[in-house]
Amino acid sequence: MNDAGDDLLGESQGAIVGATGVRDALMVIKEDAVYSMSFIGGQYVMRLDRLKGGTGTRLPGGFAELRGAIALFTISDLALFDGQTTQSIVEGRVRQYLLNATDEAFWEQSVVFVHAPTTQMFVAVVGPGQRVLSQMLVYNYATDTWGHRTLRGGFGFDQAQIEVNVTRETWDEQSKRTWDQMTTSPWNSGVYRSNTPDILFYESTENENR
């Protein structure tokens, strides 16, 4: 609402799907529009603007911040909205594959996830005849290239700093064993500690085809 108590988000008829931070504003995603919410000052005084050219999406997981813009996955396109114009990211065979790989009955389970450290965007969908995320397109927006992965029982993304302690064992410590008895995998591995958040993708074989 604004100072006068007007509900500016009601300007369009679509329901609110979610929101994501972009630059210094909160982008409110609706089924048929995109609004920008920014802090003005005082006590909870916010400014709401409907952004022209924002098509919105009805998919709860169908949007993500990407380099100061919003990636939007709709029932017919995967597009990038920069606050003024919406431009399709997919074309030709990639677009056709994405549409064919998605079961229309489970379209709303689709998930878009951006991992900035690796400049990758993941689009996971429920494939035909499946009930969980089973197909995924990977877009490297730095090199403008696409890849594909088949999933088993997928149900979401996240990212986190991961630290794993691994038993350190050297060649000398195994010198009394025969070659067949030696385990080489942990040699001098120490501690795995990534400098950037790792991608976490949740999969479960128990969920497959259920």
Coordinates of C-alpha atoms in Angstrom, one line a residue:
M1 CA 0.0 0.0 0.0
N2 CA 1.0 3.6 -0.4
D3 CA 0.5 6.5 2.1
A4 CA -3.1 6.9 1.0
G5 CA -3.8 3.2 1.7
D6 CA -4.3 2.3 -2.0
D7 CA -3.5 -1.4 -2.9
L8 CA -1.4 -0.8 -6.0
L9 CA -0.7 -4.5 -6.5
G10 CA -4.4 -5.0 -7.3
E11 CA -3.9 -3.1 -10.6
S12 CA -3.6 -6.4 -12.5
Q13 CA -5.9 -9.3 -12.0
G14 CA -3.3 -12.1 -11.5
A15 CA -2.4 -13.6 -8.2
I16 CA 0.9 -12.9 -6.4
V17 CA 3.3 -15.8 -7.0
G18 CA 6.4 -14.6 -5.1
A19 CA 9.2 -12.1 -4.9
T20 CA 13.0 -11.8 -5.3
G21 CA 15.5 -9.1 -4.6
V22 CA 17.0 -7.4 -7.7
R23 CA 19.6 -4.6 -7.1
D24 CA 18.1 -2.4 -4.4
A25 CA 14.5 -3.3 -4.9
L26 CA 12.1 -6.2 -4.3
M27 CA 10.5 -7.5 -7.4
V28 CA 7.0 -8.8 -6.8
I29 CA 6.1 -11.5 -9.4
K30 CA 2.4 -11.9 -10.3
E31 CA 0.8 -14.2 -12.8
D32 CA 0.4 -11.4 -15.2
A33 CA 2.7 -8.6 -14.2
V34 CA 5.9 -7.6 -12.3
Y35 CA 6.0 -4.9 -9.7
S36 CA 9.0 -3.1 -8.1
M37 CA 8.9 -2.4 -4.4
S38 CA 11.5 0.0 -3.0
F39 CA 12.0 1.6 0.3
I40 CA 11.5 5.4 0.4
G41 CA 12.0 6.2 4.1
G42 CA 10.2 6.9 7.3
Q43 CA 8.4 4.0 9.0
Y44 CA 7.7 1.3 6.4
V45 CA 7.0 3.7 3.6
M46 CA 7.4 1.8 0.3
R47 CA 7.0 2.7 -3.3
L48 CA 5.3 0.3 -5.7
D49 CA 5.6 0.5 -9.4
R50 CA 4.1 -1.8 -12.1
L51 CA 6.9 -2.4 -14.5
K52 CA 6.0 -2.1 -18.2
G53 CA 6.9 -5.1 -20.3
G54 CA 6.8 -7.5 -17.3
T55 CA 4.7 -10.6 -18.3
G56 CA 4.9 -12.4 -15.0
T57 CA 4.5 -16.2 -14.5
R58 CA 2.1 -18.5 -12.7
L59 CA 4.9 -20.9 -11.7
P60 CA 5.9 -20.6 -8.0
G61 CA 9.5 -21.7 -8.8
G62 CA 9.6 -20.2 -12.2
F63 CA 11.7 -17.1 -11.6
A64 CA 15.1 -16.1 -10.4
E65 CA 17.4 -13.0 -10.3
L66 CA 20.0 -13.1 -13.0
R67 CA 22.6 -10.3 -13.4
G68 CA 20.3 -7.5 -12.3
A69 CA 17.3 -8.9 -14.3
I70 CA 14.7 -11.6 -13.7
A71 CA 14.6 -14.9 -15.5
L72 CA 11.0 -15.9 -16.0
F73 CA 9.7 -19.3 -17.0
T74 CA 6.2 -19.3 -18.4
I75 CA 4.0 -21.9 -20.0
S76 CA 5.4 -20.9 -23.4
D77 CA 8.8 -19.3 -22.9
L78 CA 11.9 -18.8 -20.9
A79 CA 12.7 -15.1 -20.9
L80 CA 14.7 -12.4 -19.3
F81 CA 13.0 -9.2 -18.0
D82 CA 15.4 -6.3 -17.3
G83 CA 12.7 -4.0 -15.8
Q84 CA 11.7 -2.5 -19.2
T85 CA 11.6 -5.2 -21.8
T86 CA 11.2 -9.0 -21.9
Q87 CA 13.4 -11.0 -24.2
S88 CA 13.3 -14.7 -24.8
I89 CA 16.4 -16.7 -23.8
V90 CA 15.6 -19.8 -25.7
E91 CA 15.1 -20.3 -29.4
G92 CA 14.9 -23.0 -32.1
R93 CA 15.7 -26.5 -30.9
V94 CA 16.3 -25.5 -27.3
R95 CA 12.9 -24.0 -27.0
Q96 CA 11.3 -27.0 -28.6
Y97 CA 13.2 -29.4 -26.4
L98 CA 12.2 -27.5 -23.3
L99 CA 8.5 -27.6 -24.2
N100 CA 8.6 -31.2 -25.3
A101 CA 10.5 -32.3 -22.1
T102 CA 7.8 -30.8 -19.8
D103 CA 4.7 -32.7 -18.8
E104 CA 1.9 -30.1 -19.0
A105 CA 0.1 -31.7 -16.1
F106 CA 3.0 -30.9 -13.8
W107 CA 4.2 -27.6 -15.3
E108 CA 3.8 -25.7 -12.1
Q109 CA 6.5 -27.9 -10.4
S110 CA 9.1 -26.5 -12.7
V111 CA 12.1 -24.8 -10.9
V112 CA 14.5 -22.1 -12.1
F113 CA 17.7 -21.6 -10.1
V114 CA 20.7 -19.3 -10.8
H115 CA 24.1 -20.1 -9.4
A116 CA 26.1 -16.9 -9.8
P117 CA 29.6 -18.2 -8.9
T118 CA 29.5 -20.6 -11.9
T119 CA 27.4 -18.3 -14.1
Q120 CA 24.8 -21.1 -14.6
M121 CA 21.0 -21.1 -14.7
F122 CA 19.2 -24.4 -14.1
V123 CA 15.7 -25.1 -15.4
A124 CA 14.4 -28.4 -14.0
V125 CA 11.0 -29.8 -15.2
V126 CA 8.8 -32.8 -14.7
G127 CA 9.2 -35.0 -17.8
P128 CA 6.4 -36.8 -19.6
G129 CA 5.1 -39.7 -17.6
Q130 CA 7.0 -38.6 -14.5
R131 CA 5.8 -37.0 -11.2
V132 CA 9.0 -35.4 -10.0
L133 CA 11.7 -33.2 -11.6
S134 CA 13.4 -35.5 -14.2
Q135 CA 14.8 -33.3 -16.9
M136 CA 17.1 -30.3 -16.5
L137 CA 18.5 -27.7 -18.9
V138 CA 21.7 -25.9 -17.8
Y139 CA 22.4 -22.5 -19.3
N140 CA 25.8 -20.8 -18.9
Y141 CA 25.0 -17.2 -19.4
A142 CA 28.6 -16.1 -19.6
T143 CA 29.4 -18.3 -22.6
D144 CA 25.8 -18.5 -23.9
T145 CA 25.8 -22.3 -24.1
W146 CA 23.3 -25.0 -23.1
G147 CA 23.6 -28.4 -21.6
H148 CA 21.3 -31.2 -20.4
R149 CA 21.0 -33.5 -17.5
T150 CA 18.6 -36.4 -16.7
L151 CA 17.5 -36.4 -13.1
R152 CA 16.1 -39.1 -10.8
G153 CA 13.6 -38.0 -8.2
G154 CA 14.6 -34.3 -8.1
F155 CA 12.7 -31.9 -6.0
G156 CA 14.7 -28.7 -5.5
F157 CA 17.8 -26.5 -5.5
D158 CA 19.8 -24.6 -2.9
Q159 CA 23.3 -23.3 -2.3
A160 CA 25.6 -23.3 0.7
Q161 CA 29.2 -23.2 1.9
I162 CA 30.2 -26.8 2.4
E163 CA 33.0 -28.0 4.6
V164 CA 33.9 -31.7 4.8
N165 CA 36.6 -33.2 7.0
V166 CA 38.3 -36.1 5.2
T167 CA 40.7 -38.5 6.9
R168 CA 44.3 -37.7 5.9
E169 CA 46.3 -40.8 5.0
T170 CA 49.7 -40.8 3.2
W171 CA 51.6 -43.4 1.3
D172 CA 54.0 -44.0 4.2
E173 CA 51.1 -44.7 6.6
Q174 CA 50.0 -47.6 4.3
S175 CA 53.5 -48.9 3.6
K176 CA 52.8 -52.2 5.5
R177 CA 49.8 -53.1 3.3
T178 CA 49.8 -54.8 0.0
W179 CA 48.9 -52.8 -3.1
D180 CA 45.4 -54.4 -3.2
Q181 CA 44.8 -53.4 0.4
M182 CA 45.6 -49.8 -0.1
T183 CA 42.9 -47.2 -0.3
T184 CA 44.2 -44.3 -2.4
S185 CA 41.1 -42.0 -2.5
P186 CA 41.8 -40.1 0.8
W187 CA 45.5 -39.6 0.3
N188 CA 46.4 -36.0 1.4
S189 CA 42.9 -34.8 0.7
G190 CA 42.5 -33.1 4.1
V191 CA 39.6 -30.8 4.3
Y192 CA 37.3 -29.8 1.5
R193 CA 36.3 -26.1 1.9
S194 CA 34.9 -24.3 -1.1
N195 CA 35.5 -20.5 -1.4
T196 CA 32.1 -20.0 -3.0
P197 CA 28.6 -21.5 -2.3
D198 CA 28.3 -25.0 -3.8
I199 CA 25.1 -26.0 -5.7
L200 CA 22.9 -28.3 -3.8
F201 CA 20.4 -30.3 -5.8
Y202 CA 18.0 -32.6 -3.9
E203 CA 17.3 -35.9 -5.5
S204 CA 15.7 -39.1 -4.1
T205 CA 15.3 -42.4 -5.8
E206 CA 12.4 -43.1 -3.5
N207 CA 10.4 -40.3 -5.2
E208 CA 11.0 -41.5 -8.7
N209 CA 7.8 -42.2 -10.7
R210 CA 5.6 -41.3 -7.6

